[in-house]
CSV table of C-alpha atoms in Angstrom, one decimal:
chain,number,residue,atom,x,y,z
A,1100,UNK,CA,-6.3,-81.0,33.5
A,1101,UNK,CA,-8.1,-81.5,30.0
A,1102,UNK,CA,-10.2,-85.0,29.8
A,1103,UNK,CA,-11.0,-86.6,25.9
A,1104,UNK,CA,-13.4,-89.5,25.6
A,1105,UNK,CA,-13.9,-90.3,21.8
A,1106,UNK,CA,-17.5,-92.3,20.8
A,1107,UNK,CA,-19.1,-93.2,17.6
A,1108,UNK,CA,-16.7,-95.5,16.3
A,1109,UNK,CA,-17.8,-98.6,14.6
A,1110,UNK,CA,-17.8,-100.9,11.4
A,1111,UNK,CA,-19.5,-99.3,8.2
A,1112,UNK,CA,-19.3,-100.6,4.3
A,1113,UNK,CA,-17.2,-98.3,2.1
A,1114,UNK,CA,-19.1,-95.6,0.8
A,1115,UNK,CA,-20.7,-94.8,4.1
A,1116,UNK,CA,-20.8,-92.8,6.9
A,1117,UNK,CA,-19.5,-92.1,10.7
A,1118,UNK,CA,-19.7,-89.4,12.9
A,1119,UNK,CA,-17.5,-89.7,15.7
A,1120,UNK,CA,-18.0,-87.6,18.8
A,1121,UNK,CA,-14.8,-86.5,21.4
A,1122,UNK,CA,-16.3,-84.8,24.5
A,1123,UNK,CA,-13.8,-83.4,26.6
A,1124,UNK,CA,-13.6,-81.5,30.0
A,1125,UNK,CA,-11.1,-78.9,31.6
A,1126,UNK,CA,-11.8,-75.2,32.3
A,1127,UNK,CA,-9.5,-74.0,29.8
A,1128,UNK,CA,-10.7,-76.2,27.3
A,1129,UNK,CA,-12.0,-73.3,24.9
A,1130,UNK,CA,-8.5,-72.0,24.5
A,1131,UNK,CA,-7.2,-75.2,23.0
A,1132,UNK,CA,-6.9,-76.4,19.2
A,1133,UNK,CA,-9.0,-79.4,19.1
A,1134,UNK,CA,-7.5,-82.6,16.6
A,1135,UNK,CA,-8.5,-85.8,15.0
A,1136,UNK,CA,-5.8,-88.5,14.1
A,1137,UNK,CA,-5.4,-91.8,13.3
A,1138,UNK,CA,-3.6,-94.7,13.4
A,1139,UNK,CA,-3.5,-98.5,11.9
A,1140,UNK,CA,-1.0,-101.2,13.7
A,1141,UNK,CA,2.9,-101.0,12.8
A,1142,UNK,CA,1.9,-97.2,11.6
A,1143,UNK,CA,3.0,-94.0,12.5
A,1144,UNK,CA,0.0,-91.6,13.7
A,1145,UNK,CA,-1.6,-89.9,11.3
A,1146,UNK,CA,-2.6,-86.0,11.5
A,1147,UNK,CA,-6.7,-85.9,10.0
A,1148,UNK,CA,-8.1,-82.8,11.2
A,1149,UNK,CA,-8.0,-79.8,13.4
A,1150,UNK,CA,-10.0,-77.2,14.7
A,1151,UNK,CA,-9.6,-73.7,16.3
A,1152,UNK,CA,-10.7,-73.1,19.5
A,1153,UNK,CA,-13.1,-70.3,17.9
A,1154,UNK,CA,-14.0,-72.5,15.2
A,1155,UNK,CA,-12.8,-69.8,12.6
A,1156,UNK,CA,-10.3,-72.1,11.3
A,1157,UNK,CA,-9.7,-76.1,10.3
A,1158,UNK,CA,-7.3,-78.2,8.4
A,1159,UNK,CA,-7.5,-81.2,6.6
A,1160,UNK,CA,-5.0,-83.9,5.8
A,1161,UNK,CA,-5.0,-84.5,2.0
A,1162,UNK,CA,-6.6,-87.8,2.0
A,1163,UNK,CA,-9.5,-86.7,3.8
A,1164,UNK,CA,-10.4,-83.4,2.4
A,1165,UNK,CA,-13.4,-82.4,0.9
A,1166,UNK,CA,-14.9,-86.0,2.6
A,1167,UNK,CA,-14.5,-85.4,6.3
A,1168,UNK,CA,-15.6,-82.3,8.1
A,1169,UNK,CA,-14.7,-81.5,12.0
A,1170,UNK,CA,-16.8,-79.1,14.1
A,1171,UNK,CA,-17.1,-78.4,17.4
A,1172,UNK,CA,-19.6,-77.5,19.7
A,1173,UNK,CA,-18.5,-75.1,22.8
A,1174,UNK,CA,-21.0,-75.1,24.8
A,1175,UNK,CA,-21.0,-78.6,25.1
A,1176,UNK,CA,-17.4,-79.7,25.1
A,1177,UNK,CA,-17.4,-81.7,22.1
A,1178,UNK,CA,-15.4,-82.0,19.3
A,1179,UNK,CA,-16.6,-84.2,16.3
A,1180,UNK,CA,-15.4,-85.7,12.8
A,1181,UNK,CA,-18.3,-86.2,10.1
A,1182,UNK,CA,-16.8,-88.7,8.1
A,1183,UNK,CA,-18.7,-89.5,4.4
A,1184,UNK,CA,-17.1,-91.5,1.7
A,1185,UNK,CA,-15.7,-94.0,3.8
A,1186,UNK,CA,-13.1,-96.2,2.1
A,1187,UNK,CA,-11.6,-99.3,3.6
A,1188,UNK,CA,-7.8,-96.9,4.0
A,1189,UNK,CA,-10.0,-94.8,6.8
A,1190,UNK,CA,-10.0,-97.7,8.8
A,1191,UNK,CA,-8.2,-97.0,11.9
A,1192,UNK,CA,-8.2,-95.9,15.6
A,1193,UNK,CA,-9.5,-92.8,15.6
A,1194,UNK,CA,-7.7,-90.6,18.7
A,1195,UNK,CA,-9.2,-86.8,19.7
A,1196,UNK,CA,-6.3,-84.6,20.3
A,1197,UNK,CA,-5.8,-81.1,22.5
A,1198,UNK,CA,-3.1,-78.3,22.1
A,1199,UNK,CA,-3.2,-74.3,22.4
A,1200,UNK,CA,-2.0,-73.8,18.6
A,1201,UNK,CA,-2.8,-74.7,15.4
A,1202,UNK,CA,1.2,-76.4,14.9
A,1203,UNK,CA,1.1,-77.9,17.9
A,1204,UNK,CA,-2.4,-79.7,17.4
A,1205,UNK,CA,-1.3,-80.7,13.9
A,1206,UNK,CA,2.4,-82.2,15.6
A,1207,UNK,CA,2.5,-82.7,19.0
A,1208,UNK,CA,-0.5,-82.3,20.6
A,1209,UNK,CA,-0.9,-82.1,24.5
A,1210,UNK,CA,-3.5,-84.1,25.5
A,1211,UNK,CA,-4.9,-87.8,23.8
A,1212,UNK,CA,-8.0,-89.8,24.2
A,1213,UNK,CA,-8.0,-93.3,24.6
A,1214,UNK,CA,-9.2,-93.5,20.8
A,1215,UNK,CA,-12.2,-95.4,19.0
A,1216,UNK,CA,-12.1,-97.5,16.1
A,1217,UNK,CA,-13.5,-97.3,12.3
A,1218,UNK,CA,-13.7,-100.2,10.6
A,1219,UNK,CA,-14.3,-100.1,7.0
A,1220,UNK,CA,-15.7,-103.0,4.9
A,1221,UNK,CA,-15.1,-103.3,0.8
C-alpha cells in the first residue's frame, strides 16, 4: 500500500552535514504524516521529525531542533531530513516513517522503511 526507501545516509565528521532523502509510493500517500526516527543498537527508537501532509506543520524532537529541518516535496513523493551540526550522538539508523496524523506519526507510525545509516566522526 505505501512504499519508503530512505537514501543519503553516510559517514560525515561532526560539524557537518547530511541530507537524507525518503521517496515513497502509494496513491494516498499525500494524506499521510510523513516521519524521521532513529535508532542506535540496544536503543529504543527515537521520534526526530515529522511532517504534515500539507506541509503546514512539523515537529522536532528536542535534540534536534533548530539543527535539522524536514521538508517534503509532493509532487515527487519524497520526504527529506537536512541535517547540519552533526554531532557524533546523531549517529544512528535513520528510518522514514508514514501515518494519517500528527500523534500517530510521532508514536506509532504505520508504515517503516528499511532505514539508512549516519555515521558521525569526532
Amino acid at each position: 500500500q505505501v512504499q519508503l526507501v530512505e537514501s543519503g545516509g553516510g559517514l560525515v565528521q561532526a560539524g557537518g552535514s547530511l541530507r537524507l532523502s525518503c521517496a515513497a509510493s502509494g496513491r494516498t500517500l499525500n494524506t499521510y504524516f510523513m516521519g524521521w526516527f532513529r535508532q542506535t543498537p540496544g536503543e529504543e527508537r527515537e521520534f526526530v521529525a515529522a511532517i504534515s501532509e500539507r506541509r503546514l506543520i512539523t515537529s522536532y524532537a528536542d535534540s534536534v531542533k533548530g539543527r535539522f529541518t524536514i521538508s517534503r516535496d509532493n509532487a515527487e513523493n519524497t520526504v527529506y531530513l537536512q541535517m547540519n551540526g552533526l554531532k557524533p550522538e546523531d549517529a544512528a539508523v535513520y528510518y522514514c516513517a508514514a501515518a494519517p496524523s500528527k500523534v500517530l506519526v510521532e508514536t506509532t507510525p504505520y508504515y517503516w522503511g528499511q532505514g539508512t545509516q549516519v555515521t558521525v566522526s569526532s
